[in-house]
CSV table of C-alpha atoms in Angstrom, one decimal:
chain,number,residue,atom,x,y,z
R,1,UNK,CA,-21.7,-32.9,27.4
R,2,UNK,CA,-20.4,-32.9,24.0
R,3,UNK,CA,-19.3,-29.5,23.0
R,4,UNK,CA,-21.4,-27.8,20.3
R,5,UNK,CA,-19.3,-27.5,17.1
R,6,UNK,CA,-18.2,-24.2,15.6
R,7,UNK,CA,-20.3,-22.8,13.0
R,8,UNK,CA,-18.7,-23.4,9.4
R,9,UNK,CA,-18.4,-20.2,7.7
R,10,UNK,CA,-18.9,-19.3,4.0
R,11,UNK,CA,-14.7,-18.3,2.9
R,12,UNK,CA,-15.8,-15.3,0.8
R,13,UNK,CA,-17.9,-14.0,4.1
R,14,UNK,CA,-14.9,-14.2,6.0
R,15,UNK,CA,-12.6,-12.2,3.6
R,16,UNK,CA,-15.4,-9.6,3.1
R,17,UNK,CA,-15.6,-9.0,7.1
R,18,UNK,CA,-11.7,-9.3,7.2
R,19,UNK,CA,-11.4,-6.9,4.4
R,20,UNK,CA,-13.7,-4.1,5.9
R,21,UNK,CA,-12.2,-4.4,9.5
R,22,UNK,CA,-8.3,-4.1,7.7
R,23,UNK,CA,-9.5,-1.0,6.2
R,24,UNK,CA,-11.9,0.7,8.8
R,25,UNK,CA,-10.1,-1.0,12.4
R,26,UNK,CA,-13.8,-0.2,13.9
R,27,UNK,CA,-13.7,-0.5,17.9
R,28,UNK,CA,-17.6,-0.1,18.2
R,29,UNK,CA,-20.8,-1.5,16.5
R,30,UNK,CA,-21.4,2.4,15.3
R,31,UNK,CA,-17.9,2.0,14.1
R,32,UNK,CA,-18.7,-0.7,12.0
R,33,UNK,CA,-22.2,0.4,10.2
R,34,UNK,CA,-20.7,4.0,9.6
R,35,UNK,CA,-17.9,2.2,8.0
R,36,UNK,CA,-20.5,0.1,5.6
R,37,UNK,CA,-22.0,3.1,4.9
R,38,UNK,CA,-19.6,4.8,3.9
R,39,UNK,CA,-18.5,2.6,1.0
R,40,UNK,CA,-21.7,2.4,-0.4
R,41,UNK,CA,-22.3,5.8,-1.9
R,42,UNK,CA,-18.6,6.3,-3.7
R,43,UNK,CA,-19.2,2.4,-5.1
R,44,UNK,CA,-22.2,3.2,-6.7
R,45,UNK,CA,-21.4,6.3,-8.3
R,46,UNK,CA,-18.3,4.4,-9.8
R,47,UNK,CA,-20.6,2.1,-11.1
R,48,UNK,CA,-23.1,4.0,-12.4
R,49,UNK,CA,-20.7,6.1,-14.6
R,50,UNK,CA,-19.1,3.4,-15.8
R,51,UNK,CA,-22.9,2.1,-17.1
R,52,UNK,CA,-23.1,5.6,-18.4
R,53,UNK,CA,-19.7,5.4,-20.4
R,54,UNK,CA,-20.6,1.5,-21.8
R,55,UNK,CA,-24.3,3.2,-22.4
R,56,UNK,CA,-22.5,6.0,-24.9
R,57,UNK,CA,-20.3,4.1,-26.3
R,58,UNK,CA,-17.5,6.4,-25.1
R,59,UNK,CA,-15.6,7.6,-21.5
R,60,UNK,CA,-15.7,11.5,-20.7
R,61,UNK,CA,-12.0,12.2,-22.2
R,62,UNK,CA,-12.7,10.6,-25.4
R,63,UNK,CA,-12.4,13.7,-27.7
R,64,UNK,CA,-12.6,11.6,-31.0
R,65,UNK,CA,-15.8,11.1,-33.0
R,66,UNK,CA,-19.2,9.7,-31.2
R,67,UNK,CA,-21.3,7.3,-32.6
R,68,UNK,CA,-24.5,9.3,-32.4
R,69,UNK,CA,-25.8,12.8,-31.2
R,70,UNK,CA,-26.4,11.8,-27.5
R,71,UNK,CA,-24.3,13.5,-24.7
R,72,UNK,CA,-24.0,13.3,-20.5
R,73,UNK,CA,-26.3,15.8,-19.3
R,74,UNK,CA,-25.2,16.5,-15.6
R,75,UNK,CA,-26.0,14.7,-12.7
R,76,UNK,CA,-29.2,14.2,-10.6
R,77,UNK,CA,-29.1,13.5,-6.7
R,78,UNK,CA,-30.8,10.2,-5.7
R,79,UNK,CA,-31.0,9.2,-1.8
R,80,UNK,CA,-30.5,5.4,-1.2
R,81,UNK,CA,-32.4,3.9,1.3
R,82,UNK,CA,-30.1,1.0,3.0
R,83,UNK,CA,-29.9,-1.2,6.1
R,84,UNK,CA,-27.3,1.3,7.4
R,85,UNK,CA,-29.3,4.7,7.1
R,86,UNK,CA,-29.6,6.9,3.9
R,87,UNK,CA,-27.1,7.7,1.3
R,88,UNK,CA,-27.0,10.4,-1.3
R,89,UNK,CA,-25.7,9.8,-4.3
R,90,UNK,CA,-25.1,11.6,-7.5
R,91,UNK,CA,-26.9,9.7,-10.7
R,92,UNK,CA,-25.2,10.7,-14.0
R,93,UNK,CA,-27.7,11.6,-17.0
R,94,UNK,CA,-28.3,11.8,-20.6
R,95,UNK,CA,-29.5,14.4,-23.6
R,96,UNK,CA,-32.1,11.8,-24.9
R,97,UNK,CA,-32.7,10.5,-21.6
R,98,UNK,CA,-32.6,6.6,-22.5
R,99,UNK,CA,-30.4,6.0,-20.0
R,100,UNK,CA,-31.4,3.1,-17.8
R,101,UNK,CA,-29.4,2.0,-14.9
R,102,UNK,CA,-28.8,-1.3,-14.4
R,103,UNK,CA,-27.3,-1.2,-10.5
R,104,UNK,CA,-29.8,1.1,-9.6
R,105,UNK,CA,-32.4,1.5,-12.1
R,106,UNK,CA,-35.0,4.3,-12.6
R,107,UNK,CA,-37.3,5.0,-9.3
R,108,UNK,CA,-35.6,2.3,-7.5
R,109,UNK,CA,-34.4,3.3,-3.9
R,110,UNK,CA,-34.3,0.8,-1.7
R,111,UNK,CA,-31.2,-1.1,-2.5
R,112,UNK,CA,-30.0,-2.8,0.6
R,113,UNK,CA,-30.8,-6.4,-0.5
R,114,UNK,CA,-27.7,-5.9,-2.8
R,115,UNK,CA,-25.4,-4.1,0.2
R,116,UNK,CA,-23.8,-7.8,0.6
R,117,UNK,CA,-22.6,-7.9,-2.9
R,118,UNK,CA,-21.6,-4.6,-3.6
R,119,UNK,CA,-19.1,-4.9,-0.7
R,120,UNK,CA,-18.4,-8.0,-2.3
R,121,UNK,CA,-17.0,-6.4,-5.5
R,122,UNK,CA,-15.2,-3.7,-3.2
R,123,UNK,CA,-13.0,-6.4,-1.3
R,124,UNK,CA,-12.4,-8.2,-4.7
R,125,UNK,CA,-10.8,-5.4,-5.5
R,126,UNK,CA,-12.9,-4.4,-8.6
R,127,UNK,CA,-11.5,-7.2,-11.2
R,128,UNK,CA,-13.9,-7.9,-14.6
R,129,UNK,CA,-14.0,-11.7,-13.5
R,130,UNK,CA,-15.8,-11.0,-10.3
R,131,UNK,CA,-17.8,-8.1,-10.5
R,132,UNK,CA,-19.1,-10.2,-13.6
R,133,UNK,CA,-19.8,-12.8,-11.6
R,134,UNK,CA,-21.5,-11.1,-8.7
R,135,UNK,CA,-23.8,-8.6,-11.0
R,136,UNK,CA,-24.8,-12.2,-12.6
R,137,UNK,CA,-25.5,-13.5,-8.9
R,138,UNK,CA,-27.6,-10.2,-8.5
R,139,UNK,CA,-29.3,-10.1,-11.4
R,140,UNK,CA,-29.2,-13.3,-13.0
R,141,UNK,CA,-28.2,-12.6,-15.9
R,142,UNK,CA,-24.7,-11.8,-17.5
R,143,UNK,CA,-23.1,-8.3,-18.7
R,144,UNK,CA,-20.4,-7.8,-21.4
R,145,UNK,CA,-16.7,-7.5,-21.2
R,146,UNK,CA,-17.1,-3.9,-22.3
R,147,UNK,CA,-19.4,-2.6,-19.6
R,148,UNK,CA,-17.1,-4.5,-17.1
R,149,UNK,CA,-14.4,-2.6,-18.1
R,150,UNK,CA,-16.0,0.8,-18.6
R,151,UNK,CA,-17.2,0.4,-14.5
R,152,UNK,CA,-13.6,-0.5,-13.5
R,153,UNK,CA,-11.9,2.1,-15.6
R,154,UNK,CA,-14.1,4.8,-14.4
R,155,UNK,CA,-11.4,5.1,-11.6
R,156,UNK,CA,-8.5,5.2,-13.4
R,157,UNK,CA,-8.5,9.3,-13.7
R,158,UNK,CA,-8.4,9.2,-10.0
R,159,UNK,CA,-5.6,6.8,-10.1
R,160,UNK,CA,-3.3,8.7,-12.4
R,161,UNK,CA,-4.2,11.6,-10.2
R,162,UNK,CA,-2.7,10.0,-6.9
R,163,UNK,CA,-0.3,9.1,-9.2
R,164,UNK,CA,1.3,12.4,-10.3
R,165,UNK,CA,-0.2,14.2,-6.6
R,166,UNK,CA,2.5,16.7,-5.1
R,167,UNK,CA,4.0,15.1,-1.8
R,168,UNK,CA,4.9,16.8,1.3
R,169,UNK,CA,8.4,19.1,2.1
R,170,UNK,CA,9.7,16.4,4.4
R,171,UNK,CA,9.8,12.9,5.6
R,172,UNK,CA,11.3,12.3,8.3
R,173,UNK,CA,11.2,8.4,7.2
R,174,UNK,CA,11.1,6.7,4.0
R,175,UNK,CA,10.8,2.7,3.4
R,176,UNK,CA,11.5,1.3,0.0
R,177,UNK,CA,11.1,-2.5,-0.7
R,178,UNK,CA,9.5,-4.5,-4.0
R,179,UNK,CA,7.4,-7.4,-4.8
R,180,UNK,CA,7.3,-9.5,-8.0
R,181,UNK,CA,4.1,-10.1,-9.8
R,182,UNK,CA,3.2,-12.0,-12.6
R,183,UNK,CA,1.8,-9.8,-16.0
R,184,UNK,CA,0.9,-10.8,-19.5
R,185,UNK,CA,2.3,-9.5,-22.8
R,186,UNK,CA,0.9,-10.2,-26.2
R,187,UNK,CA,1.7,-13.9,-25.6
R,188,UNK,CA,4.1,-13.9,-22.7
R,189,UNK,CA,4.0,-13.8,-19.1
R,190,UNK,CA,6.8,-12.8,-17.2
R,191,UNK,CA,7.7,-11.5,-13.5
R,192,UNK,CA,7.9,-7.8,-13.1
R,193,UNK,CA,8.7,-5.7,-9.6
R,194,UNK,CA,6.7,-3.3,-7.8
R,195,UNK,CA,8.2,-0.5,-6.3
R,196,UNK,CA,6.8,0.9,-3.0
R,197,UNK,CA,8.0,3.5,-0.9
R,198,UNK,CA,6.4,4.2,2.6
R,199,UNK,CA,6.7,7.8,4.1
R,200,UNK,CA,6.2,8.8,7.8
R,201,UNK,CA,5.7,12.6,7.8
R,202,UNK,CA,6.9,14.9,10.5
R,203,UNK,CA,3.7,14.5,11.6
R,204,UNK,CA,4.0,10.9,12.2
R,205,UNK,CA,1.5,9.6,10.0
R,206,UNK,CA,2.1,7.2,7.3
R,207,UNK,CA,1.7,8.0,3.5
R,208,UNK,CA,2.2,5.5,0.3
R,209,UNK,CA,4.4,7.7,-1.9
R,210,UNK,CA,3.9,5.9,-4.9
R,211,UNK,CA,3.8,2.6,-7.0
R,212,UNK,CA,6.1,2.2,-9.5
R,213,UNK,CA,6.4,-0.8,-12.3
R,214,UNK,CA,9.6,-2.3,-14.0
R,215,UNK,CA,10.8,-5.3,-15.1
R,216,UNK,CA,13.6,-5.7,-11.8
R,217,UNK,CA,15.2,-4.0,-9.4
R,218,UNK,CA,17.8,-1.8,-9.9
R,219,UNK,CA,19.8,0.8,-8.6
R,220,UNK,CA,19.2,2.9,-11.6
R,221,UNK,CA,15.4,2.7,-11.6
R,222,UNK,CA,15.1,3.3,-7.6
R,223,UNK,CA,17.1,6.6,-8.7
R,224,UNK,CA,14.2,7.9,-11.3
R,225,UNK,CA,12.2,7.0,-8.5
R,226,UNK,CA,14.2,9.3,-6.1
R,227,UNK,CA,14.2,12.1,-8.9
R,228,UNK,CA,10.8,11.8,-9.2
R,229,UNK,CA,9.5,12.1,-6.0
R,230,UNK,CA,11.6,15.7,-5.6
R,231,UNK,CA,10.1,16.7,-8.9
R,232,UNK,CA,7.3,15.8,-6.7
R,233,UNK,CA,8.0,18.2,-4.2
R,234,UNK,CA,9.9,16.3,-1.7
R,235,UNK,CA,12.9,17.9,0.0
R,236,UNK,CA,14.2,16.5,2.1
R,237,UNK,CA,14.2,13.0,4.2
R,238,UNK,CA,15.7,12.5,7.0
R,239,UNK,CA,16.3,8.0,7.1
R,240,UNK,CA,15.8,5.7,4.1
R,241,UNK,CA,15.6,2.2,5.2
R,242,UNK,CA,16.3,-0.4,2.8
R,243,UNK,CA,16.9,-4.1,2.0
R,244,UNK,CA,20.1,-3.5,0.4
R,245,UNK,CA,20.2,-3.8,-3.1
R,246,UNK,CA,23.8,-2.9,-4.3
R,247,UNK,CA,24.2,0.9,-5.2
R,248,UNK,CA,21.0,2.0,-3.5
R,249,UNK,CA,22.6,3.8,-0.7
R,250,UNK,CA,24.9,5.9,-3.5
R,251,UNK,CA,21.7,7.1,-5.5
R,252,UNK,CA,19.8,7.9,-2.9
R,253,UNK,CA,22.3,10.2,-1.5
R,254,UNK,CA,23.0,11.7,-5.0
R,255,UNK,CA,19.2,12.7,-5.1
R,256,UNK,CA,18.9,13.9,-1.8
R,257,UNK,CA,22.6,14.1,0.2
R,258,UNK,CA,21.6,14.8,3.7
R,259,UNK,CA,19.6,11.1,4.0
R,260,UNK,CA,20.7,8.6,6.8
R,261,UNK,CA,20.6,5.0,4.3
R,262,UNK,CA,19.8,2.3,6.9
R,263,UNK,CA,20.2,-1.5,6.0
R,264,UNK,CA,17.5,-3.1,7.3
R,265,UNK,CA,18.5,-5.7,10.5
R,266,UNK,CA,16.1,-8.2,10.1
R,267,UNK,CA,17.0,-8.7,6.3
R,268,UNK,CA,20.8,-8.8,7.3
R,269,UNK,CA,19.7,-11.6,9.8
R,270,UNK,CA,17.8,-13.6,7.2
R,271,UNK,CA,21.3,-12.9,4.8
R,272,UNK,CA,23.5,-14.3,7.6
R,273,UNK,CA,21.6,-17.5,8.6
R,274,UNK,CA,21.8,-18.9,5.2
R,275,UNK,CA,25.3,-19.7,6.3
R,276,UNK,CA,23.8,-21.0,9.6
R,277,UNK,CA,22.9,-25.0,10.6
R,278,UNK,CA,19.5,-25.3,11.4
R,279,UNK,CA,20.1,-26.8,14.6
R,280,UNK,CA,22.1,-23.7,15.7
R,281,UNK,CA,19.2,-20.7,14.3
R,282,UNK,CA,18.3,-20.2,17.8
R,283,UNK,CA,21.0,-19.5,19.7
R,284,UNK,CA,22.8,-17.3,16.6
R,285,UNK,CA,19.7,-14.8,16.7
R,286,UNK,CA,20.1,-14.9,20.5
R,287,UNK,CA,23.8,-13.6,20.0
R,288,UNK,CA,22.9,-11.3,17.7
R,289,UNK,CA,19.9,-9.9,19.4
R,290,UNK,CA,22.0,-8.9,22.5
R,291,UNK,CA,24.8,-6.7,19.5
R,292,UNK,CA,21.8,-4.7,17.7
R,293,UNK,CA,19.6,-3.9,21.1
R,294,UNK,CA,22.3,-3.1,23.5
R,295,UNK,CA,21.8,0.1,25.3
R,296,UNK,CA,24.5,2.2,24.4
R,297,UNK,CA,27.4,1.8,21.1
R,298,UNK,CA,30.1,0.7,23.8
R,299,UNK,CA,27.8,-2.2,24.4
R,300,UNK,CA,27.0,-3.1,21.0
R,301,UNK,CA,30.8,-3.5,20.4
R,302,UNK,CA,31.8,-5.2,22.6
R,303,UNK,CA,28.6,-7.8,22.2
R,304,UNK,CA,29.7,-7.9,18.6
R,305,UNK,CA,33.3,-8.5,19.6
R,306,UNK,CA,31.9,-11.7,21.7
R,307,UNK,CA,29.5,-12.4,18.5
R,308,UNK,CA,32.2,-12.7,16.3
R,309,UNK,CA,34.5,-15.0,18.2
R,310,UNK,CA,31.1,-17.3,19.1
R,311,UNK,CA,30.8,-18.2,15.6
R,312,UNK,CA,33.4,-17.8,14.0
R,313,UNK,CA,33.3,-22.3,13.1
R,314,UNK,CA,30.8,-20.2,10.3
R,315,UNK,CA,32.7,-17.4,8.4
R,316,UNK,CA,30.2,-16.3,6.2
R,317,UNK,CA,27.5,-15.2,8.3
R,318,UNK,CA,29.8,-13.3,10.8
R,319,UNK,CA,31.4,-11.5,7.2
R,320,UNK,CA,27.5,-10.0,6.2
R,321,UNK,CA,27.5,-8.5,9.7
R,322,UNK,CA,31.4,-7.2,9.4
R,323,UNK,CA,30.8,-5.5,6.2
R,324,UNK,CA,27.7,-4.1,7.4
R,325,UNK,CA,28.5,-3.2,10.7
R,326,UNK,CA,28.8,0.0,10.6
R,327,UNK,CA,25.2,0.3,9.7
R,328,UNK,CA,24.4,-0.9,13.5
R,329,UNK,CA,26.6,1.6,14.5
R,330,UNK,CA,25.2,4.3,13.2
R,331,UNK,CA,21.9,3.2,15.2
R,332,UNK,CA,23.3,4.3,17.8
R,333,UNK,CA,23.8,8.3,17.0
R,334,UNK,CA,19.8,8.7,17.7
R,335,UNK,CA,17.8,7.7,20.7
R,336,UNK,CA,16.2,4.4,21.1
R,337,UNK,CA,12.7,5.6,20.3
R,338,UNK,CA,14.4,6.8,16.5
R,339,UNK,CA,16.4,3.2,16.5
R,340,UNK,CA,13.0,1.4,17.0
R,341,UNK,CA,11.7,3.0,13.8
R,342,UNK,CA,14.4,2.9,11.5
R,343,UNK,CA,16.3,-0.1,12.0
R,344,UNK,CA,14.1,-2.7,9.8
R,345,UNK,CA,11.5,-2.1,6.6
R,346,UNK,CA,8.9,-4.4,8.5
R,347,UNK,CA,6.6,-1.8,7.9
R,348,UNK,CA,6.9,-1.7,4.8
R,349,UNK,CA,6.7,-5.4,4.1
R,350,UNK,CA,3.5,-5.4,6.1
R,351,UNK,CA,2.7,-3.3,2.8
R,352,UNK,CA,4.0,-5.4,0.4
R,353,UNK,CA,2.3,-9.0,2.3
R,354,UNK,CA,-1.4,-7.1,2.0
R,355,UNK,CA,-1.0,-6.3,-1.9
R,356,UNK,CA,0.3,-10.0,-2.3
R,357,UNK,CA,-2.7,-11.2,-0.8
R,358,UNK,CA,-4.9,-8.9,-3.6
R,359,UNK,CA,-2.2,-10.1,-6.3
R,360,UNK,CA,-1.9,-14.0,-6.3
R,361,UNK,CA,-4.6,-15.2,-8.5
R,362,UNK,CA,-2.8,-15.0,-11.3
R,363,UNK,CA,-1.0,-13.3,-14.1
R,364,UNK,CA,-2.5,-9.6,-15.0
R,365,UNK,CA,-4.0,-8.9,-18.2
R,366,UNK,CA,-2.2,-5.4,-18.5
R,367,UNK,CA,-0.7,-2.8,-16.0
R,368,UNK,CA,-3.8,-0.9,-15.7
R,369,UNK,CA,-5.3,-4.2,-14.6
R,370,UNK,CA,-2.9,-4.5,-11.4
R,371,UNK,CA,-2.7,-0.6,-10.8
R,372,UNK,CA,-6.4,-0.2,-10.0
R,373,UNK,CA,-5.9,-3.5,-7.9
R,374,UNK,CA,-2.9,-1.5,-5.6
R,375,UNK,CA,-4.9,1.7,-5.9
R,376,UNK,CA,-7.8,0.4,-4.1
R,377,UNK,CA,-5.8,-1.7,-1.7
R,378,UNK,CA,-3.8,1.4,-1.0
R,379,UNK,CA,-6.6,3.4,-0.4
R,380,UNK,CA,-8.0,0.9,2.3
R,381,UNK,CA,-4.8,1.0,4.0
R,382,UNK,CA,-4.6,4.8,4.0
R,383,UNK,CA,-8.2,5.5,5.3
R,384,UNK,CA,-7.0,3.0,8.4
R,385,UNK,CA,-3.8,5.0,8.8
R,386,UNK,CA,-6.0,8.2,8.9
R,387,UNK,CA,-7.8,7.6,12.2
R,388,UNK,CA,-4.1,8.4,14.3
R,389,UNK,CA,0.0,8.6,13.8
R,390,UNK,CA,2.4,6.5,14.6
R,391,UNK,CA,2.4,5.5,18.0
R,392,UNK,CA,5.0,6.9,20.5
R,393,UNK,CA,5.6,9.6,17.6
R,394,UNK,CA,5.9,12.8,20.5
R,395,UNK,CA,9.0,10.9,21.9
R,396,UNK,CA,10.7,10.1,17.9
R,397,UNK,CA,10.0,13.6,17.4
R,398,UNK,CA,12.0,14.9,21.0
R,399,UNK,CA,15.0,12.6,20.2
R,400,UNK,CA,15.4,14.0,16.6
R,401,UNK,CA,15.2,17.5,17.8
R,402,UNK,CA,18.1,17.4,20.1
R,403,UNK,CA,19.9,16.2,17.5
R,404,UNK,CA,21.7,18.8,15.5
R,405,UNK,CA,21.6,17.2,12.6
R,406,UNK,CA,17.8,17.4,12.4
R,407,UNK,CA,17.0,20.2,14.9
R,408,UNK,CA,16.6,23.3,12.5
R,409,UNK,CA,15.4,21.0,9.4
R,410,UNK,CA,12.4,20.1,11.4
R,411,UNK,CA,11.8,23.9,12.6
R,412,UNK,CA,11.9,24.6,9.1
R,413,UNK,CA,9.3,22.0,7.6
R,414,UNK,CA,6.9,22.0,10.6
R,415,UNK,CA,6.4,26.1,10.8
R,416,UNK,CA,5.6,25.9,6.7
């Protein structure tokens, strides 16, 4: 018997499901309808001021001149009745009261035929192009520029408040990496970097410090970035791991001087192989495997000792790991459970690989464009990191408290 073929799915059902499971990780059915629920009342509220702002001609910081004598008059509660339960939301309101929602128009309640598309605009990640497109696959009919813009600007207070939000004492981790994107200026387009920075509190849970634009990396932008984050409130940090951009290591220590800089292993690896035959990739990593996961720093020399004479037919892979050595000795002053954590900026790239996914269409209109685009994605990723820490943090946290170096730095920040 011929086997029944798989059942083609639509591609922009897939990305919504994959979207909503990347952001919730649900493990049950509840899991999942509490976690379409819960978009559902923040997305229209968004929406609905943003149809309030394009209705007044004006947002609620404008302080400047209004076209007429109508103002916002408050808010009035509407519940929602969806497929997933009821949802109370807050409907924004007007002095002459000629108002008229378009989302969720006057005496309207029932609104889960529309639950599929709103979602839709959610995972899209909120750009003018789509939510266009889908309120004209709603409604049938097309809405302005302006009142596209006036929804996805409604969130941009919020942004600039994560933004400029104080961050914790202490971290007993920090990750930085970057990413190129493409941006438009008047009539050019042109590559700029993103600068991320991942933070594992002593807590062990995971935090995006901050997003930061420029037009490449450098060591003296990472270093605003440093002073900024202890204007911030940031004390202390215990590791910074990092891909190795020249200088890095010197400014971070100049903003905070007790910081363990870590060059990341796997990125030294990818350094090192360019000098590598293909036909020989295998067997190098192999060698190199057994120097930076030995057991103890004895054994790590003397692997490196056999690494080095192994391939020395290809002198400039062996030199990245000679100058950098010292960097997988230093692994070895903490216990394995810390070396497993700080010895690559994987986590971090995992990061970086799920905003490139939201950022490869094309070239942004303007930064506020491709900041609301990271703020959303960054707010998926954190209310996924908020269900739990970091797994096997209770051992991380044992192995750094026997260490002197950290022992009374962690009393300190964990009994504040």
């Amino acid at each position: 018997m011929n086997e029944m073929a798989r059942k083609k799915r639509d591609p922009k059902t897939v990305a919504l499901a994959q979207a909503i499971v990347d952001a919730y990780n649900p493990k049950t059915v509840q899991d999942m309808d509490d976690a379409l629920k819960d978009i559902f009342g923040p997305m229209f509220e968004a929406i609905l001021k943003g149809e309030m702002d394009n209705h007044l001609g004006y947002d609620s910081n404008d302080k400047g001149p209004k076209k007429d004598s109508n103002r916002r008059n408050g808010y009035g509660s509407k519940t929602l009745k969806t497929s997933k339960g009821e949802v109370e939301i807050d409907v924004p309101r007007d002095r002459d009261g000629t108002f008229e929602p378009i989302v969720v128009p006057k005496r309207k309640k029932d609104v889960s035929e529309i639950e599929n598309k709103v979602l839709a605009m959610y995972a899209r990640g909120m750009s003018q192009r789509d939510i266009s497109s889908t309120i004209e696959d709603i409604y049938g009919f097309k809405v302005s520029h302006e009142m596209i813009s006036d929804i996805t600007d409604s969130i941009l207070d919020e942004l600039n408040d994560w933004r400029n939000r104080p961050l914790k004492k202490c971290y007993a981790f920090v990750f930085v990496d970057c990413l190129y994107v493409t941006l438009r200026h008047d009539y050019e387009v042109k590559e700029c970097a993103i600068y991320v920075i991942l933070g594992y509190d002593l807590q062990g849970r995971k935090e995006i410090l901050g997003i930061w634009l420029s037009e490449s990396e450098s060591k003296n932008y990472w270093m605003q970035i440093f002073d900024e984050i202890k204007a911030r409130g940031v004390e202390d940090i215990f590791f910074i791991s990092m891909d190795g951009v020249s200088g890095l290591e010197a400014g971070a220590k100049s903003i905070f001087p007790n910081v363990i800089v870590q060059r990341c292993i796997v990125h030294l690896i990818r350094n090192s192989i360019k000098y590598v035959p293909t036909k020989d990739y295998k067997k190098f990593t192999q060698s190199l495997k057994k120097v930076y996961s030995a057991a103890n720093l004895k054994a790590a020399q003397v692997a490196f000792d056999s690494f080095c004479k192994e391939w020395e037919q290809y002198p400039g892979a062996v030199d990245v790991w000679k100058k950098n050595f010292a960097h997988v000795e230093q692994l070895y002053d903490y216990g394995s459970a810390v070396r497993k954590v700080m010895y690559t900026t994987n986590a971090i790239e995992a990061i970086n690989s799920s905003f490139r996914k939201v950022t490869k269409k094309g070239a942004f209109p303007n930064e506020n464009a491709l900041f609301k685009l990271l703020y959303l994605r960054t707010k998926e990723l954190e209310e996924k990191w908020a269900i739990g820490h970091l797994s096997n943090w209770a051992m991380v946290l044992n192995q750094l408290m026997v260490n002197e170096k950290f022992a009374k730095r962690i009393e300190k920040y964990i009994s504040l």
